[in-house]
JSON list of C-alpha atoms in Angstrom, two decimals:
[
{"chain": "A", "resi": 1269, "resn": "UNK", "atom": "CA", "xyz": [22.33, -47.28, -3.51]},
{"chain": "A", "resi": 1270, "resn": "UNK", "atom": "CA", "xyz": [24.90, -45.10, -4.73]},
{"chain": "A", "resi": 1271, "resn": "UNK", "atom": "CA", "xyz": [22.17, -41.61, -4.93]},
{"chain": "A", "resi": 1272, "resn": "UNK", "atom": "CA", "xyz": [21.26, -42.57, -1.34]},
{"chain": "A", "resi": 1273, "resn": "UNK", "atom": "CA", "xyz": [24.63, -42.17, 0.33]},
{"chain": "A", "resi": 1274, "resn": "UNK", "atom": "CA", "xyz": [25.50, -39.14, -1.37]},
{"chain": "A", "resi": 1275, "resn": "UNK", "atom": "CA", "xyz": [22.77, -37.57, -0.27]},
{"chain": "A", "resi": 1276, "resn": "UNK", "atom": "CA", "xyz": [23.58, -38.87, 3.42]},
{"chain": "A", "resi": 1277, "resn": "UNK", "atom": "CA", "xyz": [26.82, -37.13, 2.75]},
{"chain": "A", "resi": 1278, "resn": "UNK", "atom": "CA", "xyz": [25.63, -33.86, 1.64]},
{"chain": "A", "resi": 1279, "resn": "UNK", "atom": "CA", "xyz": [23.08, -33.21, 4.40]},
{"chain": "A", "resi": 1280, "resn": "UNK", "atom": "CA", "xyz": [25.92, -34.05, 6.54]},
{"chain": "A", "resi": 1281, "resn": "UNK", "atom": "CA", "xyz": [28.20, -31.37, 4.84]},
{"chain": "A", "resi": 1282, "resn": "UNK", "atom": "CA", "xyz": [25.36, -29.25, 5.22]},
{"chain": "A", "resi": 1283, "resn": "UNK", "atom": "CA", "xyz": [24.21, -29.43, 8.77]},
{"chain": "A", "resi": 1284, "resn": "UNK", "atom": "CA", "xyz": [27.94, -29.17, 9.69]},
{"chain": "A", "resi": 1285, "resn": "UNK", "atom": "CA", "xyz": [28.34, -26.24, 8.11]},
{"chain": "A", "resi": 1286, "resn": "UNK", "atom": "CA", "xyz": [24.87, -24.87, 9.47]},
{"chain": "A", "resi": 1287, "resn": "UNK", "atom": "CA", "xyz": [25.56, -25.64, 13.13]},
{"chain": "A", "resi": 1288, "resn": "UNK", "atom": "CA", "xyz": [29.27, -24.68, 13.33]},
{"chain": "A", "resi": 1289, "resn": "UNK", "atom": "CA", "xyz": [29.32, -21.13, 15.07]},
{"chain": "A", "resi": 1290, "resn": "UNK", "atom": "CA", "xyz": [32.23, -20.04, 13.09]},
{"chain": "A", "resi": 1291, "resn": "UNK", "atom": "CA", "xyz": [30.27, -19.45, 10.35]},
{"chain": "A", "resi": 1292, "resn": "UNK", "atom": "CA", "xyz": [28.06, -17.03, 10.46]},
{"chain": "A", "resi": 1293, "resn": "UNK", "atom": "CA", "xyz": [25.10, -15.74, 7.79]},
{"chain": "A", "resi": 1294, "resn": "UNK", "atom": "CA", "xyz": [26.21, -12.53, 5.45]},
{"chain": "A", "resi": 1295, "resn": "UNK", "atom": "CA", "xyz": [23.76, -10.60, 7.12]},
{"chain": "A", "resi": 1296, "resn": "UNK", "atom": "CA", "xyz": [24.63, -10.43, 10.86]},
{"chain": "A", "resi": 1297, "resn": "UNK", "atom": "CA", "xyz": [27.49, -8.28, 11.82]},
{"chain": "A", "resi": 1298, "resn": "UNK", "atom": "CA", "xyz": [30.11, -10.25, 14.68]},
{"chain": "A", "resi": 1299, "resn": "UNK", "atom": "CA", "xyz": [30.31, -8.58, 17.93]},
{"chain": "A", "resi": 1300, "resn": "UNK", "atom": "CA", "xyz": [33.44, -8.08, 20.31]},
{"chain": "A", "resi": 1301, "resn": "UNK", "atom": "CA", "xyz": [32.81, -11.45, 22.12]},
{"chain": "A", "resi": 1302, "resn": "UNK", "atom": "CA", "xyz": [32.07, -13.44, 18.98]},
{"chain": "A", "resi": 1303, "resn": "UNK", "atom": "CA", "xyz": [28.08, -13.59, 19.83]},
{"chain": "A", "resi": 1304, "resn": "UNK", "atom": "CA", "xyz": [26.25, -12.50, 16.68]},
{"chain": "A", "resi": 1305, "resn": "UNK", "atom": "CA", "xyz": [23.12, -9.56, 17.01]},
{"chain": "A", "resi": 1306, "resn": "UNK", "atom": "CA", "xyz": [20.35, -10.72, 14.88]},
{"chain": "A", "resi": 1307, "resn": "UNK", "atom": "CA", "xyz": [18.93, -7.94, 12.46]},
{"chain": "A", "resi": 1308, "resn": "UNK", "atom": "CA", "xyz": [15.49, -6.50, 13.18]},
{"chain": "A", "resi": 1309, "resn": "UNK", "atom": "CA", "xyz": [13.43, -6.55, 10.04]},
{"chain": "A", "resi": 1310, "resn": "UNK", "atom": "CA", "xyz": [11.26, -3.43, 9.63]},
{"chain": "A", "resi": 1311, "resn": "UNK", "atom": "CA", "xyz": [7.96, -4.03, 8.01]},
{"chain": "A", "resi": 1312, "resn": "UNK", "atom": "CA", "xyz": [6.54, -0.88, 5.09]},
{"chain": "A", "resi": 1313, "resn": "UNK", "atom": "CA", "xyz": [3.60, -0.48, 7.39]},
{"chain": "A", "resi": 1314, "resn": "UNK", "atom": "CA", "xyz": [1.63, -1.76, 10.18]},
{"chain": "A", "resi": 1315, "resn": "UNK", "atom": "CA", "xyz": [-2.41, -0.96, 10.38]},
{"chain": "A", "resi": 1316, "resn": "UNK", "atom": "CA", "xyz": [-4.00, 2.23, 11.61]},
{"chain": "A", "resi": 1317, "resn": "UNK", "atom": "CA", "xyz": [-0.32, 4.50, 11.88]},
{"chain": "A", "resi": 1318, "resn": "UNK", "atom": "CA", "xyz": [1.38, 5.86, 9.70]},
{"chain": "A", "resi": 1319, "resn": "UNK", "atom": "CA", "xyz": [4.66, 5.75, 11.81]},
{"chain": "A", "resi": 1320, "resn": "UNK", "atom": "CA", "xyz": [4.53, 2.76, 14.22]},
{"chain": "A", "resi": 1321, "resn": "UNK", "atom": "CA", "xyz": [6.51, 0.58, 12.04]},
{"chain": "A", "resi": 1322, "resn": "UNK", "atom": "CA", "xyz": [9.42, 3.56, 12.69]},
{"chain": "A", "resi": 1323, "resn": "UNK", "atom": "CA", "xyz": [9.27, 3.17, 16.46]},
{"chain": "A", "resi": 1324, "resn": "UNK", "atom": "CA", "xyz": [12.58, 0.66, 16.72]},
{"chain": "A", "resi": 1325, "resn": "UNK", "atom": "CA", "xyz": [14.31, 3.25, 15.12]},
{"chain": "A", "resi": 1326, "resn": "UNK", "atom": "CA", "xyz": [13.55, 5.94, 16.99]},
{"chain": "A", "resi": 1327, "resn": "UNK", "atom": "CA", "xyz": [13.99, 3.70, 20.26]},
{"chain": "A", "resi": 1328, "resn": "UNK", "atom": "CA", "xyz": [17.31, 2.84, 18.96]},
{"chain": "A", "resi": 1329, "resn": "UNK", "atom": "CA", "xyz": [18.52, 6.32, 18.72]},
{"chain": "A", "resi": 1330, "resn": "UNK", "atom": "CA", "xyz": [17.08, 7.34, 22.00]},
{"chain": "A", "resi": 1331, "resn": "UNK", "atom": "CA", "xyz": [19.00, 4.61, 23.55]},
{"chain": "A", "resi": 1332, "resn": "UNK", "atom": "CA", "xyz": [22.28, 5.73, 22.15]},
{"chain": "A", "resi": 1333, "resn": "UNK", "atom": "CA", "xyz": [21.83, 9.35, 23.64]},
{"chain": "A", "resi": 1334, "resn": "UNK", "atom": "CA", "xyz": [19.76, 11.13, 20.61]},
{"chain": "A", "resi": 1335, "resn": "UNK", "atom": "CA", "xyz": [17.34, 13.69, 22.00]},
{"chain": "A", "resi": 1336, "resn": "UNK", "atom": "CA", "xyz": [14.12, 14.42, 20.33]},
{"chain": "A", "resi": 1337, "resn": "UNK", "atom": "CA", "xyz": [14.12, 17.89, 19.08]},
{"chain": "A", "resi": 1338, "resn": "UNK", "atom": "CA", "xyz": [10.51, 17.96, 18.10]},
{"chain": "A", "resi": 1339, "resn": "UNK", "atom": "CA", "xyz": [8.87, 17.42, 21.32]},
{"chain": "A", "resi": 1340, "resn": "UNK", "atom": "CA", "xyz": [9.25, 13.33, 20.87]},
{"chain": "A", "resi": 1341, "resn": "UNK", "atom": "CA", "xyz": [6.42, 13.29, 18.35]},
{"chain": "A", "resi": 1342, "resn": "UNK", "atom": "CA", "xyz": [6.15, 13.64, 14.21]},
{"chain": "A", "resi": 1343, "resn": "UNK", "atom": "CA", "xyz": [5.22, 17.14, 13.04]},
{"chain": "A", "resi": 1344, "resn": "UNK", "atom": "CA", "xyz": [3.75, 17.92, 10.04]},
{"chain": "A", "resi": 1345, "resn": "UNK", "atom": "CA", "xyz": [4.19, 20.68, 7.47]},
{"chain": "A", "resi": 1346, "resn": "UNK", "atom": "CA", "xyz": [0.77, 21.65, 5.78]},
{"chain": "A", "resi": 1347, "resn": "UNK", "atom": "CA", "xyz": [1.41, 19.49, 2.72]},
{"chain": "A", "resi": 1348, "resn": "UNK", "atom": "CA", "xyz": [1.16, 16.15, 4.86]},
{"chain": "A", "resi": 1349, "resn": "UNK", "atom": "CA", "xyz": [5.12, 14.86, 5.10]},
{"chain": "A", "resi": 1350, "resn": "UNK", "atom": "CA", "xyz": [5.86, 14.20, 8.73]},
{"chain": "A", "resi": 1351, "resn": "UNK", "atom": "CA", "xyz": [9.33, 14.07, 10.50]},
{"chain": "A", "resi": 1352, "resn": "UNK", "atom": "CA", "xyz": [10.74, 13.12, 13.53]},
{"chain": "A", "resi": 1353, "resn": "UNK", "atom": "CA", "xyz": [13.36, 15.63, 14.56]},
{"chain": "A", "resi": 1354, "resn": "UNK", "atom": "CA", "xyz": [16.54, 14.70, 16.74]},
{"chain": "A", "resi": 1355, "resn": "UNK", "atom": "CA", "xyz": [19.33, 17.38, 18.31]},
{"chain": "A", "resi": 1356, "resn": "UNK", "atom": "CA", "xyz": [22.20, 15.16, 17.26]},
{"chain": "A", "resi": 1357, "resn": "UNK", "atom": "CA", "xyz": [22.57, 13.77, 13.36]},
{"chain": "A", "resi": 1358, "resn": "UNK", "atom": "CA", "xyz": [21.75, 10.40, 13.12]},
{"chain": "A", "resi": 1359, "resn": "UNK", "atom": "CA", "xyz": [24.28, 7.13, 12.92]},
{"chain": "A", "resi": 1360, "resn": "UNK", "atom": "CA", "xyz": [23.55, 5.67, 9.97]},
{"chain": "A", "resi": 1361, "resn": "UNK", "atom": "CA", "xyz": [25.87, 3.01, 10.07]},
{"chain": "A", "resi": 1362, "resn": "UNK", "atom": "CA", "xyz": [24.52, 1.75, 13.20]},
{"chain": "A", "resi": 1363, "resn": "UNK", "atom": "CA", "xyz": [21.02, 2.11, 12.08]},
{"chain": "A", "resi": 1364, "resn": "UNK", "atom": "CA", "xyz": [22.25, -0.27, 8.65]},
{"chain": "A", "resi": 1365, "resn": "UNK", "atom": "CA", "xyz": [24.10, -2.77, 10.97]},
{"chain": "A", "resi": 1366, "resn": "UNK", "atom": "CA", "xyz": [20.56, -2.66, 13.79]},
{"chain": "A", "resi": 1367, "resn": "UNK", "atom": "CA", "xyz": [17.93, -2.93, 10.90]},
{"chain": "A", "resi": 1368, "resn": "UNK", "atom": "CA", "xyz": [17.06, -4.61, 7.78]},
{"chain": "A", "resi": 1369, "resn": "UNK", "atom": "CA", "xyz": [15.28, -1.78, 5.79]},
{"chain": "A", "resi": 1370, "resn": "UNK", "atom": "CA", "xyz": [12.13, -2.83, 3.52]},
{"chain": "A", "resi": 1371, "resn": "UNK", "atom": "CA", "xyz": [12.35, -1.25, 0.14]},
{"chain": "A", "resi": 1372, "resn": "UNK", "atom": "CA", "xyz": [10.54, 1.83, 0.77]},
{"chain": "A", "resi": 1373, "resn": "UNK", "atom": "CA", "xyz": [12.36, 2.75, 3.61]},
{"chain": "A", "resi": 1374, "resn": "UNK", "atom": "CA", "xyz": [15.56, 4.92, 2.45]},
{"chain": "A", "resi": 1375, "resn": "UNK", "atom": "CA", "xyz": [18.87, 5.99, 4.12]},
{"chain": "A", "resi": 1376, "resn": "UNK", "atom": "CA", "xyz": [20.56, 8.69, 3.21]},
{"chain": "A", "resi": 1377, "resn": "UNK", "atom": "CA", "xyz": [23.77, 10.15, 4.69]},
{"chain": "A", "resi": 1378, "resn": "UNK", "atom": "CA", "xyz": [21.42, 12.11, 7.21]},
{"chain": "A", "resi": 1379, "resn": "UNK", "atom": "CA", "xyz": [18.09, 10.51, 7.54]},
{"chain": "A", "resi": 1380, "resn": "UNK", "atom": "CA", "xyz": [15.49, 7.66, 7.26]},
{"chain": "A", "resi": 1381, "resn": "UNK", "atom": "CA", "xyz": [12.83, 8.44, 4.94]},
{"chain": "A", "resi": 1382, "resn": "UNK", "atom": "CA", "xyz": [9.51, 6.21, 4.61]},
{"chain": "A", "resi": 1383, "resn": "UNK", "atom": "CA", "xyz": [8.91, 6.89, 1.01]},
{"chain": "A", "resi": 1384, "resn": "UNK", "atom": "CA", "xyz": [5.40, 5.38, 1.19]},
{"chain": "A", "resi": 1385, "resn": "UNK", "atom": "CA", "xyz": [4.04, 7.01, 4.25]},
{"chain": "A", "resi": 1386, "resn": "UNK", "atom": "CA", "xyz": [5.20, 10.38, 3.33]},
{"chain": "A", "resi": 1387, "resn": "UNK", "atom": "CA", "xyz": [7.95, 10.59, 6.92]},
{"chain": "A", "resi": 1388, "resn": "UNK", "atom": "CA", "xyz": [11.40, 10.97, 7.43]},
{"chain": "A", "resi": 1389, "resn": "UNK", "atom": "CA", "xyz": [13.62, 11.05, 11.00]},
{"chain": "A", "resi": 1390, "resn": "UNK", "atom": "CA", "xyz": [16.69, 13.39, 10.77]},
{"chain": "A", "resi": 1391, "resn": "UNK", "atom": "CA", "xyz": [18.28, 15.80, 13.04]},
{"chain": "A", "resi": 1392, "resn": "UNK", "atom": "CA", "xyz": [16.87, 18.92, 13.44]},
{"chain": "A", "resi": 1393, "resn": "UNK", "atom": "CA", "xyz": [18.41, 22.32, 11.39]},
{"chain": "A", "resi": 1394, "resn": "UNK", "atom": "CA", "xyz": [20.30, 24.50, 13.88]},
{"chain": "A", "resi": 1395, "resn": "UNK", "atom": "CA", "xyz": [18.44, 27.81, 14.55]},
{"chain": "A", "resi": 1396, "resn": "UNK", "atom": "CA", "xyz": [19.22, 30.42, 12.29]},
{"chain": "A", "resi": 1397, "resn": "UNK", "atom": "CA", "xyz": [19.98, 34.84, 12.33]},
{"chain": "A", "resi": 1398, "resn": "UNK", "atom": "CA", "xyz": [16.86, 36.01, 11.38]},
{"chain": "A", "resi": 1399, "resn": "UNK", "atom": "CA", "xyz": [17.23, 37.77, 7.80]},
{"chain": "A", "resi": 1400, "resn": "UNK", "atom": "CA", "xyz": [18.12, 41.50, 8.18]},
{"chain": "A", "resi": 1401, "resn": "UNK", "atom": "CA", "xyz": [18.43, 43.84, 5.24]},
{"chain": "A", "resi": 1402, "resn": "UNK", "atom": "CA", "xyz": [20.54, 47.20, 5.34]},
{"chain": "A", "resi": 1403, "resn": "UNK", "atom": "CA", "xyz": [19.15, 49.85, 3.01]}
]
């Protein structure tokens, strides 16, 4: 049966491809030692908390030497939008290569912002002269 072997052949072809280590999926950058770091996937929202689901980032940061400016906790501003305030600005490079990012979770050149839960992490805005006026 011709339809039979070539079928043989191609899940062959296939699970060669599939098992040989050399060739890795699109999505998982190569380390130094040619092991591979598999991507966590960040969900929109998990129940009851309206930041949980940001908690690997903010562990992730922590571990590479971020410090919380904000008393490691979200604030919130009187209109409801919460963020999560580090000293240092954020790697966002790392944070694309570390996570796979859900739709409604945005990077920008200097934050994460959770576009459905209304929170962003970003570093925190140096302190500033207070405003003086010479008359």
């Amino acid at each position: 049966m011709p339809g039979l072997s070539q079928s043989r052949s191609l899940a062959k072809r296939q699970h060669r491809r599939l098992s040989n280590p050399a060739i890795l999926p699109v999505n998982q950058p190569t380390l130094a030692m040619g092991q591979t770091l598999e991507k966590v996937a960040l969900v929109e929202k998990l129940p009851d908390s309206r930041t949980a689901h940001l908690q690997p980032i903010i562990d992730f940061l922590k571990a590479q030497g971020n410090d919380p400016a904000s008393g490691d906790e979200f604030t919130y501003n009187r209109d409801g939008f919460g963020e999560y305030l580090f000293h240092q600005s954020l790697d966002v490079e790392a944070l694309r290569q570390r996570f796979t990012f859900p739709p409604t979770i945005l990077l920008t050149k200097d934050a994460v912002q959770d576009t459905r839960n209304f929170v962003a992490i970003t570093q925190a805005l140096p302190p500033s002269a207070p405003l003086t006026f010479n008359l």
